[in-house]
mmCIF file with all atom_site columns, C-alpha atoms in Angstrom:
data_model
loop_
_atom_site.group_PDB
_atom_site.id
_atom_site.type_symbol
_atom_site.label_atom_id
_atom_site.label_alt_id
_atom_site.label_comp_id
_atom_site.label_asym_id
_atom_site.label_entity_id
_atom_site.label_seq_id
_atom_site.pdbx_PDB_ins_code
_atom_site.Cartn_x
_atom_site.Cartn_y
_atom_site.Cartn_z
_atom_site.occupancy
_atom_site.B_iso_or_equiv
_atom_site.pdbx_formal_charge
_atom_site.auth_seq_id
_atom_site.auth_comp_id
_atom_site.auth_asym_id
_atom_site.auth_atom_id
_atom_site.pdbx_PDB_model_num
ATOM 1   C CA . MET Y 1 1   ? -13.532 21.735 -69.701 1.00 92.00 ? 266 MET Y CA 1
ATOM 2   C CA . PHE Y 1 2   ? -10.204 21.344 -69.115 1.00 96.00 ? 267 PHE Y CA 1
ATOM 3   C CA . ILE Y 1 3   ? -10.688 17.859 -67.196 1.00 95.00 ? 268 ILE Y CA 1
ATOM 4   C CA . GLU Y 1 4   ? -12.544 14.784 -68.644 1.00 96.00 ? 269 GLU Y CA 1
ATOM 5   C CA . THR Y 1 5   ? -16.060 14.661 -66.896 1.00 95.00 ? 270 THR Y CA 1
ATOM 6   C CA . THR Y 1 6   ? -18.846 12.427 -66.765 1.00 95.00 ? 271 THR Y CA 1
ATOM 7   C CA . PRO Y 1 7   ? -21.307 12.531 -69.659 1.00 93.00 ? 272 PRO Y CA 1
ATOM 8   C CA . GLU Y 1 8   ? -24.778 12.737 -68.695 1.00 94.00 ? 273 GLU Y CA 1
ATOM 9   C CA . GLN Y 1 9   ? -25.528 9.238  -70.312 1.00 94.00 ? 274 GLN Y CA 1
ATOM 10  C CA . ALA Y 1 10  ? -22.816 7.689  -68.420 1.00 95.00 ? 275 ALA Y CA 1
ATOM 11  C CA . ALA Y 1 11  ? -23.845 9.398  -64.890 1.00 95.00 ? 276 ALA Y CA 1
ATOM 12  C CA . THR Y 1 12  ? -24.836 6.928  -62.207 1.00 95.00 ? 277 THR Y CA 1
ATOM 13  C CA . GLY Y 1 13  ? -25.794 7.271  -58.732 1.00 96.00 ? 278 GLY Y CA 1
ATOM 14  C CA . ALA Y 1 14  ? -25.368 10.578 -56.824 1.00 95.00 ? 279 ALA Y CA 1
ATOM 15  C CA . THR Y 1 15  ? -23.996 12.427 -60.182 1.00 96.00 ? 280 THR Y CA 1
ATOM 16  C CA . ALA Y 1 16  ? -26.808 10.993 -62.007 1.00 96.00 ? 281 ALA Y CA 1
ATOM 17  C CA . GLU Y 1 17  ? -29.258 12.653 -59.418 1.00 96.00 ? 282 GLU Y CA 1
ATOM 18  C CA . TYR Y 1 18  ? -27.494 16.147 -59.302 1.00 96.00 ? 283 TYR Y CA 1
ATOM 19  C CA . PHE Y 1 19  ? -27.474 16.195 -63.274 1.00 96.00 ? 284 PHE Y CA 1
ATOM 20  C CA . GLU Y 1 20  ? -31.120 15.446 -63.078 1.00 96.00 ? 285 GLU Y CA 1
ATOM 21  C CA . GLN Y 1 21  ? -31.878 18.263 -60.566 1.00 95.00 ? 286 GLN Y CA 1
ATOM 22  C CA . GLN Y 1 22  ? -29.678 20.744 -62.567 1.00 96.00 ? 287 GLN Y CA 1
ATOM 23  C CA . ARG Y 1 23  ? -31.564 19.695 -65.568 1.00 96.00 ? 288 ARG Y CA 1
ATOM 24  C CA . SER Y 1 24  ? -34.727 20.263 -64.122 1.00 96.00 ? 289 SER Y CA 1
ATOM 25  C CA . SER Y 1 25  ? -34.154 23.727 -62.798 1.00 94.00 ? 290 SER Y CA 1
ATOM 26  C CA . TRP Y 1 26  ? -32.645 25.105 -65.889 1.00 95.00 ? 291 TRP Y CA 1
ATOM 27  C CA . GLY Y 1 27  ? -34.424 23.008 -68.887 1.00 95.00 ? 292 GLY Y CA 1
ATOM 28  C CA . PHE Y 1 28  ? -30.978 21.699 -69.844 1.00 96.00 ? 293 PHE Y CA 1
ATOM 29  C CA . LEU Y 1 29  ? -27.851 20.535 -68.259 1.00 96.00 ? 294 LEU Y CA 1
ATOM 30  C CA . PRO Y 1 30  ? -25.611 23.454 -67.737 1.00 96.00 ? 295 PRO Y CA 1
ATOM 31  C CA . ASN Y 1 31  ? -21.905 23.268 -68.698 1.00 96.00 ? 296 ASN Y CA 1
ATOM 32  C CA . TYR Y 1 32  ? -20.835 24.122 -65.064 1.00 97.00 ? 297 TYR Y CA 1
ATOM 33  C CA . THR Y 1 33  ? -22.086 20.394 -64.020 1.00 96.00 ? 298 THR Y CA 1
ATOM 34  C CA . GLY Y 1 34  ? -19.355 18.922 -65.243 1.00 96.00 ? 299 GLY Y CA 1
ATOM 35  C CA . ALA Y 1 35  ? -17.198 20.389 -62.953 1.00 96.00 ? 300 ALA Y CA 1
ATOM 36  C CA . PHE Y 1 36  ? -18.793 18.515 -60.119 1.00 97.00 ? 301 PHE Y CA 1
ATOM 37  C CA . SER Y 1 37  ? -19.407 15.211 -61.976 1.00 96.00 ? 302 SER Y CA 1
ATOM 38  C CA . HIS Y 1 38  ? -16.436 13.543 -60.027 1.00 95.00 ? 303 HIS Y CA 1
ATOM 39  C CA . ARG Y 1 39  ? -17.356 14.980 -56.897 1.00 96.00 ? 304 ARG Y CA 1
ATOM 40  C CA . PRO Y 1 40  ? -21.367 15.299 -56.730 1.00 96.00 ? 305 PRO Y CA 1
ATOM 41  C CA . ASP Y 1 41  ? -21.022 15.338 -52.640 1.00 97.00 ? 306 ASP Y CA 1
ATOM 42  C CA . VAL Y 1 42  ? -19.287 18.856 -53.226 1.00 97.00 ? 307 VAL Y CA 1
ATOM 43  C CA . ALA Y 1 43  ? -21.957 20.229 -55.552 1.00 96.00 ? 308 ALA Y CA 1
ATOM 44  C CA . GLN Y 1 44  ? -24.801 19.156 -52.978 1.00 96.00 ? 309 GLN Y CA 1
ATOM 45  C CA . ALA Y 1 45  ? -22.620 20.893 -50.220 1.00 97.00 ? 310 ALA Y CA 1
ATOM 46  C CA . TRP Y 1 46  ? -22.609 23.976 -52.403 1.00 96.00 ? 311 TRP Y CA 1
ATOM 47  C CA . ASN Y 1 47  ? -26.178 23.752 -53.215 1.00 95.00 ? 312 ASN Y CA 1
ATOM 48  C CA . THR Y 1 48  ? -27.099 23.556 -49.530 1.00 97.00 ? 313 THR Y CA 1
ATOM 49  C CA . LEU Y 1 49  ? -24.786 26.592 -48.864 1.00 98.00 ? 314 LEU Y CA 1
ATOM 50  C CA . ASN Y 1 50  ? -26.247 28.757 -51.695 1.00 97.00 ? 315 ASN Y CA 1
ATOM 51  C CA . LEU Y 1 51  ? -29.503 28.065 -50.709 1.00 97.00 ? 316 LEU Y CA 1
ATOM 52  C CA . ALA Y 1 52  ? -28.973 28.899 -47.096 1.00 98.00 ? 317 ALA Y CA 1
ATOM 53  C CA . ILE Y 1 53  ? -27.481 32.238 -47.668 1.00 98.00 ? 318 ILE Y CA 1
ATOM 54  C CA . ARG Y 1 54  ? -29.984 33.195 -50.693 1.00 97.00 ? 319 ARG Y CA 1
ATOM 55  C CA . GLY Y 1 55  ? -32.868 31.904 -48.631 1.00 97.00 ? 320 GLY Y CA 1
ATOM 56  C CA . GLY Y 1 56  ? -32.094 34.062 -45.665 1.00 96.00 ? 321 GLY Y CA 1
ATOM 57  C CA . MET Y 1 57  ? -31.861 37.474 -47.350 1.00 97.00 ? 322 MET Y CA 1
ATOM 58  C CA . ASP Y 1 58  ? -33.746 39.584 -49.729 1.00 97.00 ? 323 ASP Y CA 1
ATOM 59  C CA . ARG Y 1 59  ? -33.506 37.909 -53.148 1.00 98.00 ? 324 ARG Y CA 1
ATOM 60  C CA . ARG Y 1 60  ? -32.927 41.067 -55.342 1.00 98.00 ? 325 ARG Y CA 1
ATOM 61  C CA . ARG Y 1 61  ? -30.140 41.986 -52.687 1.00 98.00 ? 326 ARG Y CA 1
ATOM 62  C CA . PHE Y 1 62  ? -28.856 38.794 -53.042 1.00 98.00 ? 327 PHE Y CA 1
ATOM 63  C CA . GLU Y 1 63  ? -28.712 39.004 -56.998 1.00 98.00 ? 328 GLU Y CA 1
ATOM 64  C CA . ILE Y 1 64  ? -27.180 42.511 -56.621 1.00 98.00 ? 329 ILE Y CA 1
ATOM 65  C CA . ALA Y 1 65  ? -24.401 41.426 -54.324 1.00 98.00 ? 330 ALA Y CA 1
ATOM 66  C CA . THR Y 1 66  ? -23.656 38.241 -56.568 1.00 98.00 ? 331 THR Y CA 1
ATOM 67  C CA . ILE Y 1 67  ? -23.521 40.380 -59.855 1.00 98.00 ? 332 ILE Y CA 1
ATOM 68  C CA . ALA Y 1 68  ? -21.093 42.644 -57.915 1.00 98.00 ? 333 ALA Y CA 1
ATOM 69  C CA . ALA Y 1 69  ? -18.843 39.659 -56.575 1.00 98.00 ? 334 ALA Y CA 1
ATOM 70  C CA . ALA Y 1 70  ? -19.017 37.858 -60.032 1.00 98.00 ? 335 ALA Y CA 1
ATOM 71  C CA . ARG Y 1 71  ? -17.662 41.021 -62.164 1.00 98.00 ? 336 ARG Y CA 1
ATOM 72  C CA . ALA Y 1 72  ? -14.977 41.365 -59.441 1.00 98.00 ? 337 ALA Y CA 1
ATOM 73  C CA . LEU Y 1 73  ? -14.007 37.924 -59.784 1.00 98.00 ? 338 LEU Y CA 1
ATOM 74  C CA . ARG Y 1 74  ? -14.135 38.062 -63.616 1.00 98.00 ? 339 ARG Y CA 1
ATOM 75  C CA . SER Y 1 75  ? -16.777 35.568 -63.920 1.00 98.00 ? 340 SER Y CA 1
ATOM 76  C CA . THR Y 1 76  ? -18.501 35.835 -67.235 1.00 97.00 ? 341 THR Y CA 1
ATOM 77  C CA . TYR Y 1 77  ? -20.771 32.630 -66.375 1.00 97.00 ? 342 TYR Y CA 1
ATOM 78  C CA . CYS Y 1 78  ? -21.942 33.998 -62.754 1.00 98.00 ? 343 CYS Y CA 1
ATOM 79  C CA . THR Y 1 79  ? -22.438 37.836 -64.165 1.00 98.00 ? 344 THR Y CA 1
ATOM 80  C CA . VAL Y 1 80  ? -24.574 36.537 -66.842 1.00 97.00 ? 345 VAL Y CA 1
ATOM 81  C CA . ALA Y 1 81  ? -26.578 33.731 -65.167 1.00 97.00 ? 346 ALA Y CA 1
ATOM 82  C CA . HIS Y 1 82  ? -27.172 36.289 -62.426 1.00 97.00 ? 347 HIS Y CA 1
ATOM 83  C CA . SER Y 1 83  ? -28.280 39.039 -64.396 1.00 97.00 ? 348 SER Y CA 1
ATOM 84  C CA . LYS Y 1 84  ? -30.896 36.736 -65.573 1.00 97.00 ? 349 LYS Y CA 1
ATOM 85  C CA . MET Y 1 85  ? -32.119 36.234 -62.171 1.00 97.00 ? 350 MET Y CA 1
ATOM 86  C CA . LEU Y 1 86  ? -32.422 39.563 -61.498 1.00 98.00 ? 351 LEU Y CA 1
ATOM 87  C CA . ARG Y 1 87  ? -34.295 40.449 -64.557 1.00 98.00 ? 352 ARG Y CA 1
ATOM 88  C CA . ASP Y 1 88  ? -36.391 37.179 -64.776 1.00 97.00 ? 353 ASP Y CA 1
ATOM 89  C CA . ILE Y 1 89  ? -36.950 36.087 -60.839 1.00 97.00 ? 354 ILE Y CA 1
ATOM 90  C CA . CYS Y 1 90  ? -36.428 39.604 -59.207 1.00 97.00 ? 355 CYS Y CA 1
ATOM 91  C CA . GLY Y 1 91  ? -38.309 41.293 -62.183 1.00 97.00 ? 356 GLY Y CA 1
ATOM 92  C CA . ASP Y 1 92  ? -35.547 44.083 -62.278 1.00 97.00 ? 357 ASP Y CA 1
ATOM 93  C CA . GLU Y 1 93  ? -34.523 44.922 -65.710 1.00 96.00 ? 358 GLU Y CA 1
ATOM 94  C CA . ALA Y 1 94  ? -33.694 48.498 -64.803 1.00 96.00 ? 359 ALA Y CA 1
ATOM 95  C CA . SER Y 1 95  ? -31.042 47.779 -62.301 1.00 97.00 ? 360 SER Y CA 1
ATOM 96  C CA . LEU Y 1 96  ? -29.734 45.541 -64.959 1.00 95.00 ? 361 LEU Y CA 1
ATOM 97  C CA . HIS Y 1 97  ? -29.259 48.134 -67.650 1.00 96.00 ? 362 HIS Y CA 1
ATOM 98  C CA . ARG Y 1 98  ? -27.826 50.318 -64.838 1.00 97.00 ? 363 ARG Y CA 1
ATOM 99  C CA . ILE Y 1 99  ? -25.133 47.834 -64.372 1.00 97.00 ? 364 ILE Y CA 1
ATOM 100 C CA . ALA Y 1 100 ? -24.410 47.562 -67.853 1.00 95.00 ? 365 ALA Y CA 1
ATOM 101 C CA . GLU Y 1 101 ? -24.274 51.255 -68.417 1.00 96.00 ? 366 GLU Y CA 1
ATOM 102 C CA . SER Y 1 102 ? -22.134 51.592 -65.323 1.00 96.00 ? 367 SER Y CA 1
ATOM 103 C CA . PRO Y 1 103 ? -20.324 48.141 -64.324 1.00 95.00 ? 368 PRO Y CA 1
ATOM 104 C CA . ASP Y 1 104 ? -18.933 49.536 -61.161 1.00 95.00 ? 369 ASP Y CA 1
ATOM 105 C CA . GLY Y 1 105 ? -22.873 50.202 -60.037 1.00 95.00 ? 370 GLY Y CA 1
ATOM 106 C CA . GLU Y 1 106 ? -22.338 53.979 -59.364 1.00 95.00 ? 371 GLU Y CA 1
ATOM 107 C CA . THR Y 1 107 ? -26.083 54.376 -61.460 1.00 96.00 ? 372 THR Y CA 1
ATOM 108 C CA . LEU Y 1 108 ? -27.707 52.085 -58.992 1.00 97.00 ? 373 LEU Y CA 1
ATOM 109 C CA . ASP Y 1 109 ? -29.756 53.280 -56.148 1.00 95.00 ? 374 ASP Y CA 1
ATOM 110 C CA . GLU Y 1 110 ? -28.073 54.338 -52.880 1.00 95.00 ? 375 GLU Y CA 1
ATOM 111 C CA . GLN Y 1 111 ? -28.740 51.455 -51.060 1.00 97.00 ? 376 GLN Y CA 1
ATOM 112 C CA . ASP Y 1 112 ? -28.254 49.012 -54.118 1.00 97.00 ? 377 ASP Y CA 1
ATOM 113 C CA . ARG Y 1 113 ? -24.820 51.042 -54.757 1.00 97.00 ? 378 ARG Y CA 1
ATOM 114 C CA . ALA Y 1 114 ? -23.480 50.644 -51.348 1.00 97.00 ? 379 ALA Y CA 1
ATOM 115 C CA . VAL Y 1 115 ? -24.509 46.758 -51.420 1.00 98.00 ? 380 VAL Y CA 1
ATOM 116 C CA . TYR Y 1 116 ? -22.546 46.434 -54.805 1.00 98.00 ? 381 TYR Y CA 1
ATOM 117 C CA . ARG Y 1 117 ? -19.528 48.533 -53.705 1.00 97.00 ? 382 ARG Y CA 1
ATOM 118 C CA . PHE Y 1 118 ? -19.341 46.583 -50.539 1.00 98.00 ? 383 PHE Y CA 1
ATOM 119 C CA . ALA Y 1 119 ? -19.835 42.875 -52.466 1.00 98.00 ? 384 ALA Y CA 1
ATOM 120 C CA . THR Y 1 120 ? -17.107 44.134 -54.924 1.00 98.00 ? 385 THR Y CA 1
ATOM 121 C CA . LYS Y 1 121 ? -14.831 44.863 -52.286 1.00 98.00 ? 386 LYS Y CA 1
ATOM 122 C CA . VAL Y 1 122 ? -15.362 41.778 -50.456 1.00 98.00 ? 387 VAL Y CA 1
ATOM 123 C CA . ALA Y 1 123 ? -14.935 39.440 -53.462 1.00 98.00 ? 388 ALA Y CA 1
ATOM 124 C CA . GLY Y 1 124 ? -11.890 41.468 -54.618 1.00 97.00 ? 389 GLY Y CA 1
ATOM 125 C CA . ASP Y 1 125 ? -10.020 42.219 -51.619 1.00 97.00 ? 390 ASP Y CA 1
ATOM 126 C CA . ALA Y 1 126 ? -11.743 41.068 -48.406 1.00 97.00 ? 391 ALA Y CA 1
ATOM 127 C CA . ALA Y 1 127 ? -8.508  42.025 -46.117 1.00 97.00 ? 392 ALA Y CA 1
ATOM 128 C CA . SER Y 1 128 ? -9.302  45.881 -47.287 1.00 97.00 ? 393 SER Y CA 1
ATOM 129 C CA . VAL Y 1 129 ? -12.658 45.850 -45.854 1.00 98.00 ? 394 VAL Y CA 1
ATOM 130 C CA . SER Y 1 130 ? -12.662 48.592 -43.114 1.00 97.00 ? 395 SER Y CA 1
ATOM 131 C CA . GLN Y 1 131 ? -15.233 49.995 -40.327 1.00 97.00 ? 396 GLN Y CA 1
ATOM 132 C CA . ASP Y 1 132 ? -16.003 52.793 -42.845 1.00 97.00 ? 397 ASP Y CA 1
ATOM 133 C CA . ASP Y 1 133 ? -17.535 50.420 -45.279 1.00 97.00 ? 398 ASP Y CA 1
ATOM 134 C CA . VAL Y 1 134 ? -19.749 48.912 -42.589 1.00 97.00 ? 399 VAL Y CA 1
ATOM 135 C CA . ASP Y 1 135 ? -20.700 52.362 -41.618 1.00 97.00 ? 400 ASP Y CA 1
ATOM 136 C CA . GLU Y 1 136 ? -21.643 53.135 -45.219 1.00 96.00 ? 401 GLU Y CA 1
ATOM 137 C CA . LEU Y 1 137 ? -24.108 50.307 -45.396 1.00 97.00 ? 402 LEU Y CA 1
ATOM 138 C CA . HIS Y 1 138 ? -25.494 51.133 -41.979 1.00 98.00 ? 403 HIS Y CA 1
ATOM 139 C CA . ALA Y 1 139 ? -25.921 54.897 -43.278 1.00 97.00 ? 404 ALA Y CA 1
ATOM 140 C CA . ALA Y 1 140 ? -27.631 53.143 -46.444 1.00 97.00 ? 405 ALA Y CA 1
ATOM 141 C CA . GLY Y 1 141 ? -30.300 51.674 -43.868 1.00 97.00 ? 406 GLY Y CA 1
ATOM 142 C CA . LEU Y 1 142 ? -28.789 47.942 -43.592 1.00 97.00 ? 407 LEU Y CA 1
ATOM 143 C CA . SER Y 1 143 ? -28.339 46.350 -40.883 1.00 98.00 ? 408 SER Y CA 1
ATOM 144 C CA . ASP Y 1 144 ? -25.824 44.044 -39.216 1.00 98.00 ? 409 ASP Y CA 1
ATOM 145 C CA . GLY Y 1 145 ? -27.630 41.016 -40.496 1.00 98.00 ? 410 GLY Y CA 1
ATOM 146 C CA . ASP Y 1 146 ? -28.013 42.380 -43.797 1.00 98.00 ? 411 ASP Y CA 1
ATOM 147 C CA . ILE Y 1 147 ? -24.110 43.498 -44.037 1.00 98.00 ? 412 ILE Y CA 1
ATOM 148 C CA . ALA Y 1 148 ? -23.496 39.554 -42.897 1.00 98.00 ? 413 ALA Y CA 1
ATOM 149 C CA . ASP Y 1 149 ? -25.538 38.205 -45.747 1.00 98.00 ? 414 ASP Y CA 1
ATOM 150 C CA . ILE Y 1 150 ? -23.844 40.221 -48.328 1.00 98.00 ? 415 ILE Y CA 1
ATOM 151 C CA . VAL Y 1 151 ? -20.443 39.023 -47.185 1.00 98.00 ? 416 VAL Y CA 1
ATOM 152 C CA . TYR Y 1 152 ? -21.888 35.628 -47.057 1.00 98.00 ? 417 TYR Y CA 1
ATOM 153 C CA . ALA Y 1 153 ? -23.349 35.731 -50.812 1.00 98.00 ? 418 ALA Y CA 1
ATOM 154 C CA . ALA Y 1 154 ? -19.780 37.281 -51.885 1.00 98.00 ? 419 ALA Y CA 1
ATOM 155 C CA . ALA Y 1 155 ? -17.661 34.827 -50.210 1.00 98.00 ? 420 ALA Y CA 1
ATOM 156 C CA . ALA Y 1 156 ? -19.817 32.024 -51.496 1.00 97.00 ? 421 ALA Y CA 1
ATOM 157 C CA . ARG Y 1 157 ? -19.620 33.408 -55.061 1.00 97.00 ? 422 ARG Y CA 1
ATOM 158 C CA . SER Y 1 158 ? -15.820 33.261 -54.700 1.00 96.00 ? 423 SER Y CA 1
ATOM 159 C CA . PHE Y 1 159 ? -15.792 29.453 -54.317 1.00 97.00 ? 424 PHE Y CA 1
ATOM 160 C CA . PHE Y 1 160 ? -18.256 28.894 -57.390 1.00 97.00 ? 425 PHE Y CA 1
ATOM 161 C CA . THR Y 1 161 ? -16.471 31.028 -59.770 1.00 97.00 ? 426 THR Y CA 1
ATOM 162 C CA . ARG Y 1 162 ? -12.955 29.711 -58.933 1.00 97.00 ? 427 ARG Y CA 1
ATOM 163 C CA . VAL Y 1 163 ? -14.194 26.066 -59.246 1.00 97.00 ? 428 VAL Y CA 1
ATOM 164 C CA . LEU Y 1 164 ? -16.083 26.870 -62.750 1.00 97.00 ? 429 LEU Y CA 1
ATOM 165 C CA . ASP Y 1 165 ? -12.979 29.140 -63.937 1.00 97.00 ? 430 ASP Y CA 1
ATOM 166 C CA . GLY Y 1 166 ? -10.321 26.753 -62.843 1.00 97.00 ? 431 GLY Y CA 1
ATOM 167 C CA . LEU Y 1 167 ? -11.845 23.642 -64.441 1.00 97.00 ? 432 LEU Y CA 1
ATOM 168 C CA . GLY Y 1 168 ? -12.559 25.762 -67.730 1.00 97.00 ? 433 GLY Y CA 1
ATOM 169 C CA . ALA Y 1 169 ? -16.416 25.745 -67.509 1.00 97.00 ? 434 ALA Y CA 1
ATOM 170 C CA . GLN Y 1 170 ? -18.024 28.099 -70.083 1.00 97.00 ? 435 GLN Y CA 1
ATOM 171 C CA . LEU Y 1 171 ? -21.380 29.815 -70.118 1.00 97.00 ? 436 LEU Y CA 1
ATOM 172 C CA . ASP Y 1 172 ? -24.294 28.108 -71.814 1.00 96.00 ? 437 ASP Y CA 1
ATOM 173 C CA . VAL Y 1 173 ? -25.015 29.208 -75.040 1.00 96.00 ? 438 VAL Y CA 1
ATOM 174 C CA . GLU Y 1 174 ? -28.783 28.968 -73.903 1.00 96.00 ? 439 GLU Y CA 1
ATOM 175 C CA . ILE Y 1 175 ? -28.020 31.766 -71.074 1.00 96.00 ? 440 ILE Y CA 1
ATOM 176 C CA . ALA Y 1 176 ? -25.934 33.966 -73.363 1.00 96.00 ? 441 ALA Y CA 1
ATOM 177 C CA . ALA Y 1 177 ? -28.863 34.111 -76.070 1.00 95.00 ? 442 ALA Y CA 1
ATOM 178 C CA . GLU Y 1 178 ? -31.360 35.235 -73.448 1.00 94.00 ? 443 GLU Y CA 1
ATOM 179 C CA . PHE Y 1 179 ? -29.710 38.702 -73.901 1.00 96.00 ? 444 PHE Y CA 1
ATOM 180 C CA . ASP Y 1 180 ? -29.487 41.245 -76.899 1.00 95.00 ? 445 ASP Y CA 1
ATOM 181 C CA . PRO Y 1 181 ? -25.911 40.944 -78.073 1.00 95.00 ? 446 PRO Y CA 1
ATOM 182 C CA . ASP Y 1 182 ? -24.931 44.492 -76.938 1.00 95.00 ? 447 ASP Y CA 1
ATOM 183 C CA . LEU Y 1 183 ? -26.339 43.893 -73.490 1.00 96.00 ? 448 LEU Y CA 1
ATOM 184 C CA . TYR Y 1 184 ? -24.682 40.397 -73.208 1.00 96.00 ? 449 TYR Y CA 1
ATOM 185 C CA . ALA Y 1 185 ? -21.239 42.204 -74.401 1.00 96.00 ? 450 ALA Y CA 1
ATOM 186 C CA . THR Y 1 186 ? -21.102 44.245 -71.187 1.00 96.00 ? 451 THR Y CA 1
ATOM 187 C CA . MET Y 1 187 ? -21.259 40.934 -68.943 1.00 97.00 ? 452 MET Y CA 1
ATOM 188 C CA . VAL Y 1 188 ? -18.392 39.295 -70.435 1.00 97.00 ? 453 VAL Y CA 1
ATOM 189 C CA . VAL Y 1 189 ? -15.775 39.898 -68.036 1.00 97.00 ? 454 VAL Y CA 1
ATOM 190 C CA . GLY Y 1 190 ? -13.577 37.057 -68.251 1.00 96.00 ? 455 GLY Y CA 1
ATOM 191 C CA . ARG Y 1 191 ? -14.114 33.498 -69.723 1.00 94.00 ? 456 ARG Y CA 1
ATOM 192 C CA . GLU Y 1 192 ? -15.851 33.540 -73.076 1.00 92.00 ? 457 GLU Y CA 1
ATOM 193 C CA . ALA Y 1 193 ? -19.253 31.615 -73.463 1.00 91.00 ? 458 ALA Y CA 1
ATOM 194 C CA . ALA Y 1 194 ? -19.256 28.109 -75.135 1.00 91.00 ? 459 ALA Y CA 1
ATOM 195 C CA . LYS Y 1 195 ? -19.704 28.486 -78.886 1.00 87.00 ? 460 LYS Y CA 1
ATOM 196 C CA . GLU Y 1 196 ? -22.241 25.581 -79.249 1.00 73.00 ? 461 GLU Y CA 1
#
């Protein structure tokens, strides 16, 4: 990290609670927690927003949109972490490999391809989104509510990736180690993972 962060053993109050929540979720304390150690209130607000977005939409679609946005934002951390969730929580290893083979998402199924393309555009240049982009999603069978959810997911990812990369958080070795090295290499789109 580029800043001094609160060590877990020195954490008290809301910071200690946040660290405990994250350790409980992951089985270890992720490196990104340091980025929020001075402002656990921001971390909790992020958790609330992220859970509201994710909980209100199809989980697999959330992961596809999040991976697309993370790649557009050059976030190795979020690309790898959400690829793990796509595989382990959604049970979709096939899409994970399709994205690895074609990082622009063009080998995904029609609806997933439309979601991926749209989330990429929202994350990379939201001002360039047009009615044609929305019409493509409608044609792929998505409702206006579905489309809004994709925008929420991509926009929220922009906040999180900018915090992590802006403060120098590196992907945890524990998460990187969950992938074959060749597959993992396809997910390195920005900052490298931690070495230890």
